[in-house]
Coordinates of C-alpha atoms and ligand atoms in Angstrom, one line a residue:
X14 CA 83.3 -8.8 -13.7
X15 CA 84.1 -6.3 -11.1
X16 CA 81.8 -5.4 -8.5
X17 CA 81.9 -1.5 -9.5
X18 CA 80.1 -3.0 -12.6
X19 CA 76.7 -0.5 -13.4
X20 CA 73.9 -2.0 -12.7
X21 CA 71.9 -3.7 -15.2
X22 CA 68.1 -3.2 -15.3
X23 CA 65.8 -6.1 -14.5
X24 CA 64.6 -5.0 -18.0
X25 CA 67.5 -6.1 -20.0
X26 CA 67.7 -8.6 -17.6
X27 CA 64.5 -9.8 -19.0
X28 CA 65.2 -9.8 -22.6
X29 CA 67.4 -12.8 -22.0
X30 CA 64.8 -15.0 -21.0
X31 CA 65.6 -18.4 -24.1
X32 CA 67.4 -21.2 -24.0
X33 CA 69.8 -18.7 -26.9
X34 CA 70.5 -16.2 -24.0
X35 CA 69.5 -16.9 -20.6
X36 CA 71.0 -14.7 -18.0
X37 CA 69.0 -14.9 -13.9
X38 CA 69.5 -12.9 -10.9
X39 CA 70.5 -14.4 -7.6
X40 CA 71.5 -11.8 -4.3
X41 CA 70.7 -8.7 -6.4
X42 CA 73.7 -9.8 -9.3
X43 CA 73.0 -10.5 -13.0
X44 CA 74.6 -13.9 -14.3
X45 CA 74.6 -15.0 -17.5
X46 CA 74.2 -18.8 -17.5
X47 CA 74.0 -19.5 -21.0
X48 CA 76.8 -22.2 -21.7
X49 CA 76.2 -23.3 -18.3
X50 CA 72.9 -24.8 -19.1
X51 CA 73.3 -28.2 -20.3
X52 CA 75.7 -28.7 -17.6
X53 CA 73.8 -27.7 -14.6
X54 CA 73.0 -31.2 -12.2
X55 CA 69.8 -30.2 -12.0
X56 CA 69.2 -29.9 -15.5
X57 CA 68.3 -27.1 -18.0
X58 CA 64.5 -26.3 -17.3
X59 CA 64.8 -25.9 -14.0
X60 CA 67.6 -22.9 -14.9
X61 CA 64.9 -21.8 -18.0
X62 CA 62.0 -21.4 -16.1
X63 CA 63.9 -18.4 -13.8
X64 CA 65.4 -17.0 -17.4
X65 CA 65.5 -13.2 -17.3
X66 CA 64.5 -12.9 -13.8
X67 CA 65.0 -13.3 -10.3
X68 CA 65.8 -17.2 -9.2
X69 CA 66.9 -16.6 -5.5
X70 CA 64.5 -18.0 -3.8
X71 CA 64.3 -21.2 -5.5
X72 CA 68.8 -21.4 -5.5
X73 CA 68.6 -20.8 -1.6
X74 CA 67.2 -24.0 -0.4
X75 CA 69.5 -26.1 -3.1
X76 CA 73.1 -24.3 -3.2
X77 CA 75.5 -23.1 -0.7
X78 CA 75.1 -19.2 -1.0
X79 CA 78.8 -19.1 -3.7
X80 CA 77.9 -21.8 -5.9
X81 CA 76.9 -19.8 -8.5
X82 CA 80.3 -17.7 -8.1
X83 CA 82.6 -20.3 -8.2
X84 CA 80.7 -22.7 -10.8
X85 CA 80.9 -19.9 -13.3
X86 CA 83.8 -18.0 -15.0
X87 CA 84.3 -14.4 -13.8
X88 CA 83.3 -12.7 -17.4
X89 CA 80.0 -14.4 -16.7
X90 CA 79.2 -12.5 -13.2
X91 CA 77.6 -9.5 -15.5
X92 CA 77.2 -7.3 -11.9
X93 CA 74.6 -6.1 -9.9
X94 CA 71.0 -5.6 -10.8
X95 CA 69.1 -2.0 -10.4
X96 CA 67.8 -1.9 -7.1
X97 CA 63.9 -2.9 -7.1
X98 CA 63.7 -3.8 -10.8
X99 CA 64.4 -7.4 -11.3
X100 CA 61.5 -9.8 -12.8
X101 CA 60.2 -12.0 -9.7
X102 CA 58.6 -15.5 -11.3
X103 CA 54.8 -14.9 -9.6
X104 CA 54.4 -16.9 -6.6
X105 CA 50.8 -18.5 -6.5
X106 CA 49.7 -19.4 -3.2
X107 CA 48.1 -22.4 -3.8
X108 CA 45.6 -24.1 -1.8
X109 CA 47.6 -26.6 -0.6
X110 CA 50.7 -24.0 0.9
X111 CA 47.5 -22.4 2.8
X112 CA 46.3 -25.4 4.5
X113 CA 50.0 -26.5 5.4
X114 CA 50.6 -22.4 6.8
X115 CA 47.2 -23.3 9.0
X116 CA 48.8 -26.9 9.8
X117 CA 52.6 -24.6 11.1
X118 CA 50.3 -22.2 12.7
X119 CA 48.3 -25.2 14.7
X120 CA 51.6 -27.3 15.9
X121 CA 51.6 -27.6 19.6
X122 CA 53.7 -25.6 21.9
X123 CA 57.1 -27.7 22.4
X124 CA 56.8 -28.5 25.8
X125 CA 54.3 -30.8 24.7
X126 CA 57.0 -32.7 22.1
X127 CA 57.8 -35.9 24.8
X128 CA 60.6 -37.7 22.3
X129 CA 62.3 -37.0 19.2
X130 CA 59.5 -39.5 17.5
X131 CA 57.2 -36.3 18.3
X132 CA 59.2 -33.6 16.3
X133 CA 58.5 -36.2 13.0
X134 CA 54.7 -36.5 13.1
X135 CA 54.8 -33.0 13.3
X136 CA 57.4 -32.4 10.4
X137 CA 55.6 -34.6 7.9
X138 CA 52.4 -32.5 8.1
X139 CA 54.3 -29.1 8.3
X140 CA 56.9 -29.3 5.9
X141 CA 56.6 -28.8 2.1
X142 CA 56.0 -32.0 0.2
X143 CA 59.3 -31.4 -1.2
X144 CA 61.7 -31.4 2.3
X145 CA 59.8 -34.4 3.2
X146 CA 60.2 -36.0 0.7
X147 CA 64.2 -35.3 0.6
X148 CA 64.5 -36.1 4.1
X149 CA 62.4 -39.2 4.7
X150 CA 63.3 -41.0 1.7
X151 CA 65.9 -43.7 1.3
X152 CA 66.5 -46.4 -1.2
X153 CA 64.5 -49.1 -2.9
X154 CA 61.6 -50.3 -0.5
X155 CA 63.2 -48.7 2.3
X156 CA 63.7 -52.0 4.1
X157 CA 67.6 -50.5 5.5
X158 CA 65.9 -48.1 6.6
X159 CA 63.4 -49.5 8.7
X160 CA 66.4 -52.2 9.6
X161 CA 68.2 -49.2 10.9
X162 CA 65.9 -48.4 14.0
X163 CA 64.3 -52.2 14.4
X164 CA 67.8 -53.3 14.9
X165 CA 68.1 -51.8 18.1
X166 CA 65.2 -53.3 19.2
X167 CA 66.8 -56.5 19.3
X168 CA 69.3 -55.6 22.1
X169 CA 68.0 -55.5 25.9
X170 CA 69.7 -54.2 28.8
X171 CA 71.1 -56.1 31.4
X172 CA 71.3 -53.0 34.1
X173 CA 73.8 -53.2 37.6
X174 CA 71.3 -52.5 40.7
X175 CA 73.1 -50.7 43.8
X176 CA 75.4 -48.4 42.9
X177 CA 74.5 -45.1 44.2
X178 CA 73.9 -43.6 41.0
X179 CA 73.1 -39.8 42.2
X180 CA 76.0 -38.0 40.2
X181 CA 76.1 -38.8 37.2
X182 CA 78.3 -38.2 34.3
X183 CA 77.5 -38.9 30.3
X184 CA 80.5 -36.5 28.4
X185 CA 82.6 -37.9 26.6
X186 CA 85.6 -37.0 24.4
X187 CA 85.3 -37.7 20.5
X188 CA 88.5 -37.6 18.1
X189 CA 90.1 -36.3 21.6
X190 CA 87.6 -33.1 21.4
X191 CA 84.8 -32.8 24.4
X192 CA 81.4 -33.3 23.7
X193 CA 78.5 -32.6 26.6
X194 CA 77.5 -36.7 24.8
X195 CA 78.0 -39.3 23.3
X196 CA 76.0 -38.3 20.5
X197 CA 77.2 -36.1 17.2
X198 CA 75.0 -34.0 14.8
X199 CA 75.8 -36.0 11.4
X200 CA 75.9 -34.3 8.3
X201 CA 73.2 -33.9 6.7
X202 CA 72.4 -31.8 3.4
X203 CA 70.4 -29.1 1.9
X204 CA 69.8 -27.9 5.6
X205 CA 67.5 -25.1 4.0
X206 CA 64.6 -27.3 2.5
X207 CA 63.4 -27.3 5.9
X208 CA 64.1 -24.0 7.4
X209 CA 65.2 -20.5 5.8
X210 CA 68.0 -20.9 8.4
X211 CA 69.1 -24.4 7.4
X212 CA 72.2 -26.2 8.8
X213 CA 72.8 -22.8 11.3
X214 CA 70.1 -24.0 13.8
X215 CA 72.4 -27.0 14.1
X216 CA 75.7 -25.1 14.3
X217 CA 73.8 -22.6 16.9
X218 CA 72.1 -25.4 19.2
X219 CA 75.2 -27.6 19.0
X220 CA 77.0 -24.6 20.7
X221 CA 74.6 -24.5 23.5
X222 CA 74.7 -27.8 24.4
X223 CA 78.4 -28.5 23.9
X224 CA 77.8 -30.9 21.2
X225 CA 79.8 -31.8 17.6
X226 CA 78.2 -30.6 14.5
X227 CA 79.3 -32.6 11.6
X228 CA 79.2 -30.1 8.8
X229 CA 78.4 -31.4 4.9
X230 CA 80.0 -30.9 1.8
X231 CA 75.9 -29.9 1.0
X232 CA 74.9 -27.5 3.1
X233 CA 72.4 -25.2 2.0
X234 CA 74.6 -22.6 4.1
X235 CA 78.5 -21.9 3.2
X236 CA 80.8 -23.6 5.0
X237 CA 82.1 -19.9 6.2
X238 CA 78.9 -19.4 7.2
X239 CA 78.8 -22.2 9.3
X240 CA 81.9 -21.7 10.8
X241 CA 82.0 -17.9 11.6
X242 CA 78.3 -18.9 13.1
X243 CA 80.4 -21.1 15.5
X244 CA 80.9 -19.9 19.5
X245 CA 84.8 -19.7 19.9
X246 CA 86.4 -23.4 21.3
X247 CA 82.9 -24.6 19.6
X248 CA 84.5 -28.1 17.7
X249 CA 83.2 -29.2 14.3
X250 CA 83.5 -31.6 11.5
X251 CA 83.7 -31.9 8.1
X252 CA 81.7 -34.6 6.1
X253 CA 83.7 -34.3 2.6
X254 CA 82.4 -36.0 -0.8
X255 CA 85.6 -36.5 -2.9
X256 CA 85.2 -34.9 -6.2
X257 CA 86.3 -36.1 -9.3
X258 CA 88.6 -32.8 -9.2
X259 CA 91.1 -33.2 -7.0
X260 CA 92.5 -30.1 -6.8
X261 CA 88.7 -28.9 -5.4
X262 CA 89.1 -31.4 -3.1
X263 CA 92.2 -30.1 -1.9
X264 CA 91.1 -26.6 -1.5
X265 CA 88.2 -27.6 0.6
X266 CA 90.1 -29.8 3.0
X267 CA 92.8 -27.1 3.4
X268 CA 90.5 -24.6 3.8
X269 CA 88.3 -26.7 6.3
X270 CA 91.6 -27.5 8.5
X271 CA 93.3 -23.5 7.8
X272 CA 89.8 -22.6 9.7
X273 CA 89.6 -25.1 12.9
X274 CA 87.9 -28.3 11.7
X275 CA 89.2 -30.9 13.9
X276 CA 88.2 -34.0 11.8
X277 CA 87.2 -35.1 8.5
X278 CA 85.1 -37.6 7.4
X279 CA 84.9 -39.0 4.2
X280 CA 82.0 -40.5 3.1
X281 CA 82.6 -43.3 1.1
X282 CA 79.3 -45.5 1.0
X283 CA 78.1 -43.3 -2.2
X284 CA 79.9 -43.5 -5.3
X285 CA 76.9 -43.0 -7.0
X286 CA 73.8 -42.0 -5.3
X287 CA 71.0 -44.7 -3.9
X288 CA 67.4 -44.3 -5.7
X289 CA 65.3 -42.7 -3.3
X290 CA 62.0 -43.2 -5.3
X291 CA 59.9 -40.8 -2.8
X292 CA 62.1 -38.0 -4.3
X293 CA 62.2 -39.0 -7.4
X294 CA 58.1 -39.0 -7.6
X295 CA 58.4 -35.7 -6.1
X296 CA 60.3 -34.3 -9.3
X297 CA 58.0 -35.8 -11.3
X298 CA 55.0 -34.6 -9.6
X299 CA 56.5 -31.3 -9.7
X300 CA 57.1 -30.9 -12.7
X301 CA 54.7 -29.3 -15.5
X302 CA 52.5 -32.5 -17.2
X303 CA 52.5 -31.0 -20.3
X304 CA 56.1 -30.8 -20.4
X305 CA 57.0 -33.9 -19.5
X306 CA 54.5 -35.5 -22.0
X307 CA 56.4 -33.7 -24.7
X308 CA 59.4 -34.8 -23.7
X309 CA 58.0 -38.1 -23.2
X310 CA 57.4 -38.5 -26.7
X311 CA 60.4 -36.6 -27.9
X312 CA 62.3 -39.3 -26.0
X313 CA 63.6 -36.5 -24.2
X314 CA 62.5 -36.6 -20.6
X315 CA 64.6 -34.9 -17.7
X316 CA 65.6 -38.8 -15.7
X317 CA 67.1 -37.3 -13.4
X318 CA 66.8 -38.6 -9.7
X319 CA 65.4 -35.9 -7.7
X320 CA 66.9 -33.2 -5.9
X321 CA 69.9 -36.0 -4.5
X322 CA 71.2 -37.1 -7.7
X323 CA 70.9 -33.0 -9.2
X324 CA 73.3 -32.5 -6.3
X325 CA 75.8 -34.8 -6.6
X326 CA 77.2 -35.6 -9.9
X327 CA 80.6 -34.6 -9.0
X328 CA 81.1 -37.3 -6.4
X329 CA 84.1 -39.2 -7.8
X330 CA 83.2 -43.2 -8.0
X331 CA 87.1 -43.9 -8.7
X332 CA 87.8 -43.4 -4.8
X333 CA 89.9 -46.1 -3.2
X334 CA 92.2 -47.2 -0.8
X335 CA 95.1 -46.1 -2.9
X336 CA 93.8 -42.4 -2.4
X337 CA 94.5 -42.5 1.4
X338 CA 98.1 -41.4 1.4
X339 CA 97.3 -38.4 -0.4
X340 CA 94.7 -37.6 1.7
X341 CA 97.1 -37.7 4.8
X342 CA 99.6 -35.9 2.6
X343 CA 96.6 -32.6 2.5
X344 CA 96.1 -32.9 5.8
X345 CA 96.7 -33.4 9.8
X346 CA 93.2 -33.3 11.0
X347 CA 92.0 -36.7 11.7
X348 CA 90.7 -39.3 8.7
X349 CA 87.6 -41.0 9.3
X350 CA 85.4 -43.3 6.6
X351 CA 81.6 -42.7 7.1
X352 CA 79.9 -45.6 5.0
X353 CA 81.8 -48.6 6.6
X354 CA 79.7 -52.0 6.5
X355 CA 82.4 -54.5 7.7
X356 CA 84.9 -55.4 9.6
X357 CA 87.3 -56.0 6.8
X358 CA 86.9 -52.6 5.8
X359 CA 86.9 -51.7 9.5
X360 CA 90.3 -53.6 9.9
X361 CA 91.4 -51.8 6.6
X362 CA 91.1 -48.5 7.8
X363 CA 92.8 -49.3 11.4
X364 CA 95.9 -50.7 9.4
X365 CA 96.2 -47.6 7.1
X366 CA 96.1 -45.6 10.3
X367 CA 93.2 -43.9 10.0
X368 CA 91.8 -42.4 13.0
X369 CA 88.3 -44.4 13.2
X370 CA 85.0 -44.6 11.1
X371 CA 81.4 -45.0 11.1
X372 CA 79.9 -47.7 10.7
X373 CA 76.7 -46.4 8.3
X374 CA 74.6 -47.2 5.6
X375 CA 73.5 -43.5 5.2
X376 CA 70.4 -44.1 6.6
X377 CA 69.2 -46.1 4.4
X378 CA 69.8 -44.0 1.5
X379 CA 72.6 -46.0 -0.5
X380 CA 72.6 -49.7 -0.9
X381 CA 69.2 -51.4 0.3
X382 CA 69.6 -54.8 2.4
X383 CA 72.6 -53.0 3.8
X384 CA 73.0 -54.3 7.5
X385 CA 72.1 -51.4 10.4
X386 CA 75.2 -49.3 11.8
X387 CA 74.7 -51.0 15.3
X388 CA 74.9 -54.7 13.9
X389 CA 78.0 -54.2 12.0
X390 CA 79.8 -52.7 15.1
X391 CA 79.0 -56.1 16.9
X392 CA 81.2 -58.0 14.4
X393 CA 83.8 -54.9 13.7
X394 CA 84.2 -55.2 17.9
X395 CA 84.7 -59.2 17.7
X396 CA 87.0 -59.1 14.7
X397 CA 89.3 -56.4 15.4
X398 CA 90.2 -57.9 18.9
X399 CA 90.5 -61.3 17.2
X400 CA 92.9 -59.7 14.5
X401 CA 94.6 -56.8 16.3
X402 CA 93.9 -57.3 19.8
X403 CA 91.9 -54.2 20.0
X404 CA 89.3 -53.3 22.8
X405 CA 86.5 -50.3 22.7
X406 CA 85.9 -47.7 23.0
X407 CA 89.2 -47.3 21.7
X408 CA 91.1 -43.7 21.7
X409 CA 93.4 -44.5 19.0
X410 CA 90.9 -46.1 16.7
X411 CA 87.4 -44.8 17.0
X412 CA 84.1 -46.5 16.1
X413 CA 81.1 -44.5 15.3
X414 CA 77.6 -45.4 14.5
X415 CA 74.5 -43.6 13.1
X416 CA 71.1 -44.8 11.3
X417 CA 67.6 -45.1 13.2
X418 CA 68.7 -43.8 16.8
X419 CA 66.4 -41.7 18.4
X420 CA 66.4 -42.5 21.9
X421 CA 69.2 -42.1 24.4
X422 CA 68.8 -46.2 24.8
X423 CA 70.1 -46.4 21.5
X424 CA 73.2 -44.7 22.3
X425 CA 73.6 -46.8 25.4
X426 CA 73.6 -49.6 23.5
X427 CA 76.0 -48.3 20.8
X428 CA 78.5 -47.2 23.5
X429 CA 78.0 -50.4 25.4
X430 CA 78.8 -52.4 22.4
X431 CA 81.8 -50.0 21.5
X432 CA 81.1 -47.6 20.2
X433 CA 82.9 -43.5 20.9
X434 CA 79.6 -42.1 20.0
X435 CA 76.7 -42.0 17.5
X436 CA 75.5 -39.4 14.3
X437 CA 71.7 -38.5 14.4
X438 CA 70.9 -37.5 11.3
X439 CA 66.8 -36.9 10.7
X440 CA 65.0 -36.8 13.8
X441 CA 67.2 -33.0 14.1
X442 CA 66.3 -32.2 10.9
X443 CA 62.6 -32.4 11.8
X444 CA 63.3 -30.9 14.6
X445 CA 64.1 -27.6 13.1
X446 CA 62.0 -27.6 10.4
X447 CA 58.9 -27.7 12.6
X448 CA 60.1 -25.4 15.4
X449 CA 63.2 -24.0 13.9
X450 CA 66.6 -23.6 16.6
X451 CA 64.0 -23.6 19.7
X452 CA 62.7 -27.7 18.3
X453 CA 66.6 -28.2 17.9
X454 CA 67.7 -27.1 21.3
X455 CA 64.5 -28.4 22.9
X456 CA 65.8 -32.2 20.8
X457 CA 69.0 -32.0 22.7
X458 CA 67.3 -30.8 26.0
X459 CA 65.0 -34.4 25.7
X460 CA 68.1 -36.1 24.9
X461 CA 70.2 -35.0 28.1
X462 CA 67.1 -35.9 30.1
X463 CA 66.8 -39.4 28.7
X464 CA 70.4 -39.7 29.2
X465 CA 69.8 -38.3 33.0
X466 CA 67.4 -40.9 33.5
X467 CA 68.7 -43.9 31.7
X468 CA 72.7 -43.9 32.7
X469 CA 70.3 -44.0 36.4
X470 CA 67.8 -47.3 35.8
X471 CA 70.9 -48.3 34.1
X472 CA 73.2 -48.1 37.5
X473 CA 76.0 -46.5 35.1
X474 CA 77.5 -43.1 36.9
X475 CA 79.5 -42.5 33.7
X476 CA 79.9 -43.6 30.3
X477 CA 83.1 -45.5 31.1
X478 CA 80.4 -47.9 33.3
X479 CA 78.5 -48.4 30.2
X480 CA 79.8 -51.8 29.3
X481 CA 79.7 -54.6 26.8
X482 CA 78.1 -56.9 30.1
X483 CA 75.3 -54.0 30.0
X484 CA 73.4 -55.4 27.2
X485 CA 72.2 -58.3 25.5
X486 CA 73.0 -58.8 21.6
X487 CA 72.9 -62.1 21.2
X488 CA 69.8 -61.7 18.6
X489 CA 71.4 -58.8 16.8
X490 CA 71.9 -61.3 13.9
X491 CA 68.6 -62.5 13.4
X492 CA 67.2 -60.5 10.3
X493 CA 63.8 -60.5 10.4
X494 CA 61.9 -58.0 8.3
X495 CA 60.6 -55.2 10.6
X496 CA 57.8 -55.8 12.1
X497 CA 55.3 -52.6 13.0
X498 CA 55.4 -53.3 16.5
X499 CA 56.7 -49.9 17.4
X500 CA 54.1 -47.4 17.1
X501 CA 55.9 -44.2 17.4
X502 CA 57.9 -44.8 15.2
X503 CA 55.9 -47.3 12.3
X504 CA 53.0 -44.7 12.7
X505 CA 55.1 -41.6 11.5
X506 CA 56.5 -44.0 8.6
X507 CA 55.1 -42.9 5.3
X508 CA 54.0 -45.8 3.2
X509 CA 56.3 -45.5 -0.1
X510 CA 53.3 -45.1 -2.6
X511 CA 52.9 -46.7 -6.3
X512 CA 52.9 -45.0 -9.7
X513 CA 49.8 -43.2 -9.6
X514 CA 47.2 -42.1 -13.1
X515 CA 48.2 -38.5 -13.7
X516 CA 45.6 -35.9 -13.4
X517 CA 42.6 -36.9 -15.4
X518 CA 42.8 -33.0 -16.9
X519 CA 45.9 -33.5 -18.5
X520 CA 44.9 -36.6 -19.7
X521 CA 42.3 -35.4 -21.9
Ligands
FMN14 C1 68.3 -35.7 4.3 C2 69.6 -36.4 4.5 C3 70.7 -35.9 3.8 C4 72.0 -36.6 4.0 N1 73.1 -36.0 3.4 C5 74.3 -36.6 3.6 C6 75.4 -36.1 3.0 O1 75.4 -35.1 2.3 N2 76.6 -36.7 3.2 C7 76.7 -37.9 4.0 O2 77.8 -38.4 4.2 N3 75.6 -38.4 4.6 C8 74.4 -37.8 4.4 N4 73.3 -38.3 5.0 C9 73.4 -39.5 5.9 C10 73.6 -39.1 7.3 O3 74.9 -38.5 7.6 C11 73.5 -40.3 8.3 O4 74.3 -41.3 7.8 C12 72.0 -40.7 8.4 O5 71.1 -39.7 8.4 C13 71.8 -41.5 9.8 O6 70.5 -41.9 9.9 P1 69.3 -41.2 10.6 O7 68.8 -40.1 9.7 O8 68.3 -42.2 10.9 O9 69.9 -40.6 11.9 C14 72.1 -37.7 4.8 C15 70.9 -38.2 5.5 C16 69.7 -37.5 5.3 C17 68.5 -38.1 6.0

């Protein structure tokens, strides 16, 4: 439909409010979503409860701005609604939003946020139950993810004494592009759970700093959006999830390298989504008792995995090595793997020519008992000298690491072990969502001053003295369940809860 369409009232609108006819507004246009109901990743009743009125502010958070005009065919874009008549769904303000506004309005100024620990505690009280629970979850018993940080506490330093250390230099280059350190902003998706302005803090703070923002096939914001948001010579990624279509796929790497991306990494420790249960008892929690009882007994009840698995149903699980050649036949820009656990998949990707990967488990989020980021570089290191005489950091073949860093140690470690640099994935994302782009810039701030400080005690005057002689991992190996010895960290960790009795009202 063109855009000189006449408007269409938010009356008639309205009429087509059933499961028969169900056309919703999003950005002031009609859309008639019909036949697209039963094949909406999020389900139908999510869809149903917006039918014949205005669903904007509940798509924002959960869909890059032209989802909705790309998803559905053009006859189905009815046109614009009348200015100031659409049906909004009425927004209570329930008791609990009030007391987390007071909580937002009582946060402490930043300078008072020490480490990136602090921008957590403060997240989990001011967020909406349902960001928190999207961000902080990860699979099973969240054992990975607690693995992730408590790996790094079995490595020590072994710091060089007597080395003048007062200039000091921690830039680096990654895939050959500058970055201010060696740290990256992973992707990370539905940016705008947290914060109306989603993944644009990142893009906006990573400019200031002179850092790489990794940019996910999930944003909340479009990947235009994100890009045109970018200073000019700013350098960012691409995190790409394959889809089962390749000829999607193709237009979004194409696109990605027509508009400056200078490297894209394919995630490929997800072929089908981990359980993250503290999401999934989010949807149910959400969702109307009643409704869910009748479906219950109707056999019918929505499964679905929270808002994770309603985002990613088009992720193709038939990805393989076979699939790499095309990929370099799409593209020049740089081919990473994000999701690599060993070295044999390590070694794999360095003899197919690809130009590094990271050595993840998603934070946690995919395969539970997965080993942390920072072990697995340890034995990718060993082994790929041992196979292919390879030393690191390596410019040809570049290792990356994320999961559970949130202190510039960490990133010592990783780059004394190897490493090019690491992702951080959450602690920004807290960041922002409880201070918005001044928490995200004041995140980087306390991580150049940590560096500042550590490359010093460390007697390292660039990252090129950061070496393998710098730290002790000889107890890397040794997996012992995490202990709570850590108290910044184990004392923002939210206990995963059991099933709990509904309430006793809709019981009765
Ligand atoms: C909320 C959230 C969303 C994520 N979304 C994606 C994604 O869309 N694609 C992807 O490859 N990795 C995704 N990841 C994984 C991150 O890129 C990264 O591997 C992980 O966050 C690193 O751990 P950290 O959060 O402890 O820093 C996500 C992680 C989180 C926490």
């Amino acid at each position: 439909m063109s855009s000189e369409a006449k408007p269409i009232s938010g009356q008639t609108v309205a009429e087509h409010n059933s499961r028969e006819s169900c056309w919703i507004i999003v950005h002031g246009h009609v859309y008639d979503v019909t036949d697209f109901l039963d094949d909406h990743p999020g389900g139908s009743k999510i869809i149903l409860k917006y039918a014949g009125k205005d669903a904007t502010a509940e798509y924002d958070p959960i869909h890059p701005p032209d989802a909705i005009k790309t998803n559905l065919p053009p006859e189905k874009h009815l046109g614009p609604v009348e200015t100031g008549t659409a049906l909004q769904v009425e927004v209570k303000i329930t008791d609990q939003e009030k007391a987390r506004q007071e909580r937002m309005n009582a946060r402490p100024p930043l300078s008072e946020i020490l480490n990136l620990h602090d921008f957590e505690a403060i997240a989990k009280t001011v967020m909406t139950d349902k960001a928190w629970a999207y961000y902080s979850s990860a699979a099973d018993d969240e054992i990975t993810l607690r693995e992730n940080h408590a790996a790094y506490h079995r490595i020590w330093f072994r710091p060089r004494v007597m080395r003048n250390v007062t200039h000091l230099d921690w830039s680096t280059t990654i895939l050959g592009q500058k970055s201010s350190m060696p740290v990256y902003i992973t992707a990370t998706a539905l940016g705008k759970l947290g914060h109306p302005d989603g993944e644009l803090n990142l893009t906006r703070a990573a400019a200031k700093h002179g850092v790489i923002q990794m940019i996910p096939t999930l944003a909340s914001c479009s990947f235009d959006e994100l890009v045109d948001a970018a200073e000019p010579g700013q350098t960012q990624f691409l995190q790409l999830y394959v889809n089962n279509d390749r000829n999607i796929t193709k237009r979004i790497v194409q696109h990605a390298e027509e508009r400056g991306i200078k490297g894209l990494f394919i995630t490929v420790d997800a072929p089908q989504l981990g359980r993250r249960e503290k999401d999934m008892r989010m949807k149910f929690e959400d969702a109307d008792p009643d409704q869910v009882s009748k479906n219950d007994k109707s056999g019918e009840v929505d499964r679905s995995q929270g808002a994770a698995r309603a985002i990613s149903s088009f992720i193709d699980p038939g990805l393989c090595w076979d699939d790499l050649p095309w990929f370099k036949s799409i593209t020049k820009m740089p081919l990473i793997l994000k999701g690599v656990q060993c070295w044999e998949d390590a070694l794999e990707a360095y003899d197919q020519g690809l130009a590094g990967v990271v050595l993840s488990n998603h934070g946690g989020r995919q395969l539970e008992f997965s080993r942390s980021g920072i072990e697995v570089l340890v034995e990718v290191v060993e082994k790929l000298g041992e196979k292919r005489g390879l030393s690191f950091p390596n410019e040809k073949f570049q290792l990356f690491v994320d999961g559970g860093v949130r202190r510039a140690t960490d990133v010592l470690k990783a780059v004394a072990l190897g490493a090019t640099a690491v992702g951080i994935g959450r602690p920004f994302l807290y960041a922002y969502s409880s201070y918005g782009l001044d928490g995200m810039n004041h995140a980087l701030q306390i991580l150049r001053d940590e560096f500042e400080m550590n490359m010093r005690l460390l007697g390292a005057r660039n990252l090129k003295e950061v070496v393998r002689d710098m730290v002790d991992a000889s107890s890397i190996h040794q997996h012992v369940v995490a202990v709570p010895d850590d108290k910044l960290y184990y004392g923002n960790y939210d206990t995963l809860q059991s099933v709990r009795l509904r309430d006793i009202k809709s019981n009765l």
